[in-house]
Coordinates of C-alpha atoms and ligand atoms in Angstrom, one line a residue:
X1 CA 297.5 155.1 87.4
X2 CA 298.4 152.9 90.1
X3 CA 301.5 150.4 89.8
X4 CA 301.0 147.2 88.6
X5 CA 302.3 144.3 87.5
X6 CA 302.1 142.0 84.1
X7 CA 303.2 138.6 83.1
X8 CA 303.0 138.6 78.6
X9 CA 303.5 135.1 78.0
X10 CA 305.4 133.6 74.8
X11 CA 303.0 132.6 72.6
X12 CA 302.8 132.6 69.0
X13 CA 299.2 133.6 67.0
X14 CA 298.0 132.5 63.8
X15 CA 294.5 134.8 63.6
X16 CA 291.9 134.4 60.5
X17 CA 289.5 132.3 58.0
X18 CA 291.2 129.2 56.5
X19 CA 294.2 129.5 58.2
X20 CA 294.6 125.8 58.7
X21 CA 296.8 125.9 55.8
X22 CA 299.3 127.3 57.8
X23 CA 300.0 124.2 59.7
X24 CA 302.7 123.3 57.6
X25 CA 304.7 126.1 57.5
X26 CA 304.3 126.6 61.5
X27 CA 304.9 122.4 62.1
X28 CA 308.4 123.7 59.5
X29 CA 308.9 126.9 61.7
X30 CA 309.1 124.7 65.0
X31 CA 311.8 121.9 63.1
X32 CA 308.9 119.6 63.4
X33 CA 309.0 115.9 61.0
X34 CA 307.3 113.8 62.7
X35 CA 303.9 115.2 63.9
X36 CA 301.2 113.7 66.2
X37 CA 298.3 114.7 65.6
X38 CA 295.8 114.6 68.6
X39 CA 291.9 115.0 68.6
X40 CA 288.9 113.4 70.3
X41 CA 287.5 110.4 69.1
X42 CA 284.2 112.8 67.4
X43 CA 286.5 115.2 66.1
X44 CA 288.8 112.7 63.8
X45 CA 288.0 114.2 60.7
X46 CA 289.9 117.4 61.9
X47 CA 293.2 115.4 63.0
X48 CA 292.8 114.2 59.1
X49 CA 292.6 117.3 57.3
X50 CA 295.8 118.3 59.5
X51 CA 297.3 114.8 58.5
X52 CA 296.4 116.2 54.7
X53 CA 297.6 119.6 55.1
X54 CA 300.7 119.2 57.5
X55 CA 303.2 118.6 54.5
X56 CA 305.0 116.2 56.1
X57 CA 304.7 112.2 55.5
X58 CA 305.2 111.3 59.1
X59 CA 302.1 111.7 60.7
X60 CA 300.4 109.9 63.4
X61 CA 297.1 110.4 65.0
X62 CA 295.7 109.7 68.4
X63 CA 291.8 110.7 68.1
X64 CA 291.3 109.3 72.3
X65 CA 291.6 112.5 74.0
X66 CA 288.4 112.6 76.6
X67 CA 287.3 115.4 79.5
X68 CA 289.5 115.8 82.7
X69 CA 292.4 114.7 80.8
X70 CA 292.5 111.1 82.8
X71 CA 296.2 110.1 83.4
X72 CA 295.3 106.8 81.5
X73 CA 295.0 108.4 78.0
X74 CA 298.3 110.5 78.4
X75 CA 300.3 107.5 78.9
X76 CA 298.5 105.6 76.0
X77 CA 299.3 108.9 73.8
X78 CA 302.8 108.9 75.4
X79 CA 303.6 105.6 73.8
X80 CA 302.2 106.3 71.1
X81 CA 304.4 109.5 70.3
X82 CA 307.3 107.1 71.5
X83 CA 307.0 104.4 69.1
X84 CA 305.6 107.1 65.9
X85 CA 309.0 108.8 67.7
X86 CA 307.0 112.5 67.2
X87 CA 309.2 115.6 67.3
X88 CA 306.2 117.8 67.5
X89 CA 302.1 117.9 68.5
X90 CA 299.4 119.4 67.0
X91 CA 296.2 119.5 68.8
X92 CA 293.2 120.4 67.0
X93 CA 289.6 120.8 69.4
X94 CA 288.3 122.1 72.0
X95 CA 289.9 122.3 75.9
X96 CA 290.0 118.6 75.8
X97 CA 292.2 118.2 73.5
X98 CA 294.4 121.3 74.2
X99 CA 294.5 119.5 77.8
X100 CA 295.8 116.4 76.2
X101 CA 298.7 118.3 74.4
X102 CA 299.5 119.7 77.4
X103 CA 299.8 116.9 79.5
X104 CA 302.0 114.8 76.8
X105 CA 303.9 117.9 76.5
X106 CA 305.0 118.4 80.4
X107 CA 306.2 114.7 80.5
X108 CA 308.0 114.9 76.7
X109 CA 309.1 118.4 76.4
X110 CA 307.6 118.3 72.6
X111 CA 307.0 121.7 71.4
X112 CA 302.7 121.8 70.8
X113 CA 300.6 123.9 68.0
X114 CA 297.2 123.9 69.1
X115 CA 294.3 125.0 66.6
X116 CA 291.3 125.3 68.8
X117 CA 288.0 124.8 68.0
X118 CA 285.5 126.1 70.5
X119 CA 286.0 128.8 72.4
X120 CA 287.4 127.6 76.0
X121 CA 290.6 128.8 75.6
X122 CA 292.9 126.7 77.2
X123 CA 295.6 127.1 74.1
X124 CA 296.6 130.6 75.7
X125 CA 297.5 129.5 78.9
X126 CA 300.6 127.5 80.8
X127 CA 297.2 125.3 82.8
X128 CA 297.1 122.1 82.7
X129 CA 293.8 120.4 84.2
X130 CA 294.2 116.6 84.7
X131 CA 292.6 114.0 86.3
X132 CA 294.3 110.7 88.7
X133 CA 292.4 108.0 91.1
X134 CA 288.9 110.1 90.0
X135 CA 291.0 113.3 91.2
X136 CA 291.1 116.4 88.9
X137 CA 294.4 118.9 90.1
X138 CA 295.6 121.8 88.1
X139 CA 298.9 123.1 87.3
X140 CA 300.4 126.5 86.3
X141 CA 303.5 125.3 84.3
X142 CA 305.3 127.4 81.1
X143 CA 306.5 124.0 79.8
X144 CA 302.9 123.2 78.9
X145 CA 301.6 126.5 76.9
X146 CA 301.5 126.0 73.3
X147 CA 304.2 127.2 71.3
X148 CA 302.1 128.4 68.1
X149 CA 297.9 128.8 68.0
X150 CA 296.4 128.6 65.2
X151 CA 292.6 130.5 65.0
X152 CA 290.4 129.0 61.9
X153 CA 286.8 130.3 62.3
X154 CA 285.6 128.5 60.2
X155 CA 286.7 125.4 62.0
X156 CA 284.3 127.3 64.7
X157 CA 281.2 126.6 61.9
X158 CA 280.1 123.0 62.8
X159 CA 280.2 123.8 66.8
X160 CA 276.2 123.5 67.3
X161 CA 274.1 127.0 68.3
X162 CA 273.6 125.4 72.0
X163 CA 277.7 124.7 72.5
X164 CA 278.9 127.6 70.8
X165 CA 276.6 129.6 73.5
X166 CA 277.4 127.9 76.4
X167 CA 281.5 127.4 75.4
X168 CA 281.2 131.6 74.3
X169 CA 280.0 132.2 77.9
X170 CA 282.8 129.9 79.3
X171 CA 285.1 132.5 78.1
X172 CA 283.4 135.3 78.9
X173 CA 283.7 133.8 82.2
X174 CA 287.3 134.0 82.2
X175 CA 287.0 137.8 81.2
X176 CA 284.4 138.4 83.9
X177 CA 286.8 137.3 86.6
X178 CA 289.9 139.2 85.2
X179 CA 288.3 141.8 85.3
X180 CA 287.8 142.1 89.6
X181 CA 291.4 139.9 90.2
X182 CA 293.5 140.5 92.8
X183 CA 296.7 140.7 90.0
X184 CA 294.4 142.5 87.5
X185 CA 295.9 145.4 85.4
X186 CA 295.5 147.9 83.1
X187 CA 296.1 145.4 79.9
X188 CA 294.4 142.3 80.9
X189 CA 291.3 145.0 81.6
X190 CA 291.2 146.4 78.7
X191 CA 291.4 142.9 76.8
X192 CA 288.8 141.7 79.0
X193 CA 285.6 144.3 78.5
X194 CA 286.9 144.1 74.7
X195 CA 286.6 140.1 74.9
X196 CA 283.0 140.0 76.5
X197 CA 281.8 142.7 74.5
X198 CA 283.0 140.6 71.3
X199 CA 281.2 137.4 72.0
X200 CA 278.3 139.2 74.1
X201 CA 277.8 140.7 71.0
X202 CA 278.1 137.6 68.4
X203 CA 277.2 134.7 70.5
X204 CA 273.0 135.7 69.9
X205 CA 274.1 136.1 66.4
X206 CA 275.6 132.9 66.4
X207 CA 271.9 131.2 67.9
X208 CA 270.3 132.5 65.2
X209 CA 272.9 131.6 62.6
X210 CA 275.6 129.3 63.3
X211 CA 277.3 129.6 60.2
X212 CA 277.8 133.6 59.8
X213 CA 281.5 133.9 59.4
X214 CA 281.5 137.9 60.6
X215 CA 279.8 136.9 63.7
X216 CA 282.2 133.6 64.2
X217 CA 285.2 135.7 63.5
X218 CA 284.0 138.0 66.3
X219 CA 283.5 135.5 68.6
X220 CA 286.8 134.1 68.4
X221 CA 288.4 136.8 68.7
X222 CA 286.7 137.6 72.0
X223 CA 287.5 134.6 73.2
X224 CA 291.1 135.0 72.5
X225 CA 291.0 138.1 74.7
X226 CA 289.2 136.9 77.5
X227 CA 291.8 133.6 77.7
X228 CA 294.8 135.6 77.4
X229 CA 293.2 137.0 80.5
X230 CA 292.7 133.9 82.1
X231 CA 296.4 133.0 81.3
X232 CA 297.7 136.3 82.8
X233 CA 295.4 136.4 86.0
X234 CA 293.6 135.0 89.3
X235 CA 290.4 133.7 89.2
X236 CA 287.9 134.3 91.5
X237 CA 284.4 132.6 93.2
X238 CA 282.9 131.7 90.1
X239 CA 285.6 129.5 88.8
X240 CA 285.9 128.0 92.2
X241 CA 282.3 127.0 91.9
X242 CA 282.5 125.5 88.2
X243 CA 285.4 123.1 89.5
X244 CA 283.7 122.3 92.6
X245 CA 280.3 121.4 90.7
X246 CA 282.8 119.2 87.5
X247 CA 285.0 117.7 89.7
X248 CA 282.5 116.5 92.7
X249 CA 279.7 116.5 90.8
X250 CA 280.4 115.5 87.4
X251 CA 278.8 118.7 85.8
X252 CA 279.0 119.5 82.3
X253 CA 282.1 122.6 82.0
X254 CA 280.4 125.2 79.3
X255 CA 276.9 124.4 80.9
X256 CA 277.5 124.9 84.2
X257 CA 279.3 128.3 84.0
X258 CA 276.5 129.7 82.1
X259 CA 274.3 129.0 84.5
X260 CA 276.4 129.9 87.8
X261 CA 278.0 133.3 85.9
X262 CA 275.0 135.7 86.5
X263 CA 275.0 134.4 90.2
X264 CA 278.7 134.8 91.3
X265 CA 278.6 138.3 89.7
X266 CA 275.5 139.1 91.5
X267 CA 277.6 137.7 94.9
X268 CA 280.4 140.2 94.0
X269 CA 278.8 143.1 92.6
X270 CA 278.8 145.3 95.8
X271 CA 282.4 144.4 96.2
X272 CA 283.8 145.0 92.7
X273 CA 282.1 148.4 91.4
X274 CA 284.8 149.2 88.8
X275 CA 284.8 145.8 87.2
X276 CA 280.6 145.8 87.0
X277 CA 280.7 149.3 84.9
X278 CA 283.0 147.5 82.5
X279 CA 280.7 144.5 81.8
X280 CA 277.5 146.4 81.8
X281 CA 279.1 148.6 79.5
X282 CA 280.3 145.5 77.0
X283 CA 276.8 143.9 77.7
X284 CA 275.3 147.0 77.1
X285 CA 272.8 146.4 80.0
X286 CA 271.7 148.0 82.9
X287 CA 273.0 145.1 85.5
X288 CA 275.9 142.8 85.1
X289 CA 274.6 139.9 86.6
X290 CA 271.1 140.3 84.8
X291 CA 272.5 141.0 81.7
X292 CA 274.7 137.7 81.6
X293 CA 271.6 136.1 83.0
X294 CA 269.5 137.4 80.0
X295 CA 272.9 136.3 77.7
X296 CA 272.6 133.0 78.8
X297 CA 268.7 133.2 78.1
X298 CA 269.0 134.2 74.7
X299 CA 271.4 131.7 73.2
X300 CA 268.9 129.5 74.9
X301 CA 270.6 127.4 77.4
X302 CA 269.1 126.1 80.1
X303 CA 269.9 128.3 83.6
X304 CA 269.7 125.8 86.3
X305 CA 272.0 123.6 87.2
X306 CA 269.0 121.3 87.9
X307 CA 268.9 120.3 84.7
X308 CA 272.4 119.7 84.7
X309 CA 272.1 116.6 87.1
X310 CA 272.6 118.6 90.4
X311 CA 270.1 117.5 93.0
X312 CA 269.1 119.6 95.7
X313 CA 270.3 117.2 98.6
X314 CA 273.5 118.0 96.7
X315 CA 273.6 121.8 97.7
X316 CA 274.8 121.7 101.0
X317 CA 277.6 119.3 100.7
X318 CA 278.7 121.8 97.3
X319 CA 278.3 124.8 99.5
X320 CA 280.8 123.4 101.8
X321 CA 283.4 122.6 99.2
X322 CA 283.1 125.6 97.8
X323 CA 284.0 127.4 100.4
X324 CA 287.4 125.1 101.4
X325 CA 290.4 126.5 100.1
X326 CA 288.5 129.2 98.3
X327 CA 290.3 131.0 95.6
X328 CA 291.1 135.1 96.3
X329 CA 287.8 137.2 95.8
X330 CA 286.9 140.4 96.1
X331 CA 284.1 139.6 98.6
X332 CA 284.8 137.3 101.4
X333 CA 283.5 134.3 100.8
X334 CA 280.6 133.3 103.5
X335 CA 278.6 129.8 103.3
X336 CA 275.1 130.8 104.2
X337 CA 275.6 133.1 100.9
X338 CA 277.1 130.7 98.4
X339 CA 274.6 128.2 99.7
X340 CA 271.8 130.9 98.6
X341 CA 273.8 131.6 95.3
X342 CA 273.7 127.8 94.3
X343 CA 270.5 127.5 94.9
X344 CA 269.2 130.6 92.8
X345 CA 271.6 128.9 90.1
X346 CA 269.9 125.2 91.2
X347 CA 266.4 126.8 90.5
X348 CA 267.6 129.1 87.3
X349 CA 265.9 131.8 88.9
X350 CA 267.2 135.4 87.9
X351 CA 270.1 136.5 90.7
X352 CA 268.9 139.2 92.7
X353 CA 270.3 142.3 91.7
Ligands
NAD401 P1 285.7 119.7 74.8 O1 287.0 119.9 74.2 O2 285.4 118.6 75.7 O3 284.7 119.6 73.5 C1 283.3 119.3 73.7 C2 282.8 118.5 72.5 O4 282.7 119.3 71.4 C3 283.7 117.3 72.2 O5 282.9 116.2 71.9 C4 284.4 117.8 70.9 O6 284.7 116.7 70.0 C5 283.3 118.7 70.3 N1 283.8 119.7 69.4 C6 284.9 120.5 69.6 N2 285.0 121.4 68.6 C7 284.0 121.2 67.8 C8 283.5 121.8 66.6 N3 284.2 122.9 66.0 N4 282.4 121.3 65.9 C9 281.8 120.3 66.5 N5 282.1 119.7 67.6 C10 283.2 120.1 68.3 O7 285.0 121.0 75.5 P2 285.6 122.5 75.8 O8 284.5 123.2 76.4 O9 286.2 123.0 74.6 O10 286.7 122.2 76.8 C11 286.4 121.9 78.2 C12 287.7 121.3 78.9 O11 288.7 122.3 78.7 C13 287.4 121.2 80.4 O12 288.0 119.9 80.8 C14 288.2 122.3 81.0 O13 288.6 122.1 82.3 C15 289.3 122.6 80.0 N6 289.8 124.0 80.0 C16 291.1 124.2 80.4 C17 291.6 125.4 80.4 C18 293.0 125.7 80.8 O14 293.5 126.8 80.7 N7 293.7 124.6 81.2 C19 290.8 126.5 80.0 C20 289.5 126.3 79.6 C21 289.0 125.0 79.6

């Protein structure tokens, strides 16, 4: 085995089916009294059955957190915290709200339960995505990584077939890339071909039947795996591409790494061997890139960022910030080829090998 290197970060994992009901005894565990509770504006009803179950009186709740995590809404939630004066956060939804947390955390120091509720998986890492003056940067800081995650499946139940596809592929994503890093090791490997096989195996299931708890459960867990990847790791081309395309372009997040995924592996498959036996082996397919193509198919989201909101006469100019200050990957990065990979993804044609 060759020498390697890896990172665990401190984190604290609540796993199972109704285990919202922890949230008081982990707000207790962390000294916590006064609790804000943050959501988005659609997802209220969550921040209330925390408010219900947190077993403390002083609660507050700020249901504004948005995409991109906008400066603005931080320093609203900020004085909020101030004036409810909040000893601890609990963030309950998807990357959104996670990224909220994070954000009040970093400027308060307030220790952060997040209970997610898709499967991005932002709660397992010290990233923080935020957005200033229309400009999204990211930061790799341990002050913002939740202290305590809690994982309730069935809070998973009411995320629609189409989202919990495309937010299931997001994280396989993140496995997909740890798996040909340039830091990648033994463990984040193994977590990440468990990870993909998990929701690669579920997320169909899902489709079919959003509410089958077994299938849920499965998928959860995966995605667990693949974002303690993502919080241990590089990423690579295809991460590089989804910020490019939601930052510049205002592309949806889930969406648009469905449908760029089978094309950036196809990109690196010649490069990364090793890493392309371990997905076809969790997709149980012949071809990586085909098999997360036919994935992507059979959870039934659409494939081309065309339908996104991507017009062609927008290819070139993301071809070219793609490829300024790309990210490490395992083959080098050349612009005539990610043009041609955008525009297989553009078209939602199957990638070529
Ligand atoms: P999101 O949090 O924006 O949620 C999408 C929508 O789904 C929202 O309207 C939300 O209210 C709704 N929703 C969430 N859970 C639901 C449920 N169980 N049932 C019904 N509706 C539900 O989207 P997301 O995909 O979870 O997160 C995307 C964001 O997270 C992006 O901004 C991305 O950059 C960020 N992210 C950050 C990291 C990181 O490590 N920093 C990792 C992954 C994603």
């Amino acid at each position: 085995m060759k020498t390697f290197e890896y990172n665990a970060l401190p984190s604290r994992v609540v796993f199972g089916v109704d285990t919202l009901t922890a949230v008081a005894a982990e707000i207790q565990r962390l000294q916590g009294t006064r609790a804000l509770i943050v959501s988005t504006p659609g997802r209220s009803e969550f921040a209330e059955r925390v408010r219900e179950l947190s077993g403390i009186s002083a609660t507050e709740v700020f249901a504004g957190a948005t995409m991109h995590t906008p400066i603005e809404v931080t320093k609203k939630a900020i004085r909020v915290a101030k004036r409810h004066r909040a000893d601890c956060l609990v963030a309950i939804g998807g990357g959104s709200t996670t990224g909220l947390s994070k954000a009040i955390a970093l400027r308060t120091g307030l220790p952060q339960i997040a209970i997610p509720t898709t499967y991005a998986g932002s709660e397992m890492t010290p990233i923080l995505g935020q957005t200033e003056n229309e400009i999204k940067t990211t930061l790799n800081d341990p002050r913002v990584l939740p202290d305590v995650v809690i994982y309730d499946v069935r809070l998973t139940l009411s995320l629609p077939p189409a989202a919990s596809g495309t937010s299931g592929i997001n994280a396989i994503a993140h496995g997909v890339e740890a798996l040909y890093a340039r830091n990648k090791n033994p463990l984040t490997s193994l977590m990440a071909e468990k990870g993909i096989e998990k929701l690669a195996d579920a997320l169909p299931i899902i489709s079919e039947d959003p509410q089958n708890l077994d299938a849920r459960s499965e998928a959860l867990f995966g995605a667990w795996l693949c974002s303690s990847c993502l919080a241990s790791v590089g990423m690579a081309l295809h991460h590089k591409l989804c910020h490019t395309l939601g930052g510049s372009f205002g592309l949806p997040h889930a969406e648009t790494h469905t449908a760029v995924l089978p094309h950036a592996v196809a990109y690196n498959a010649e490069s990364a061997p090793h890493a392309m036996r371990s997905i076809t082996r969790s997709l149980k397919s012949d071809s990586a890139a085909h098999g997360l193509f036919e994935l992507g198919c059979s959870v039934k989201s659409t494939m081309a960022l065309r339908d996104l909101g991507l017009d062609e006469t927008d290819l070139d100019r993301a071809a070219e910030l793609a490829c300024q200050e790309p990210y490490w990957n395992p083959r080098p990065i050349n612009r005539a080829g990610i043009r041609r990979l955008l525009h297989g993804a553009w078209n939602g044609e199957a990638p070529s090998n």
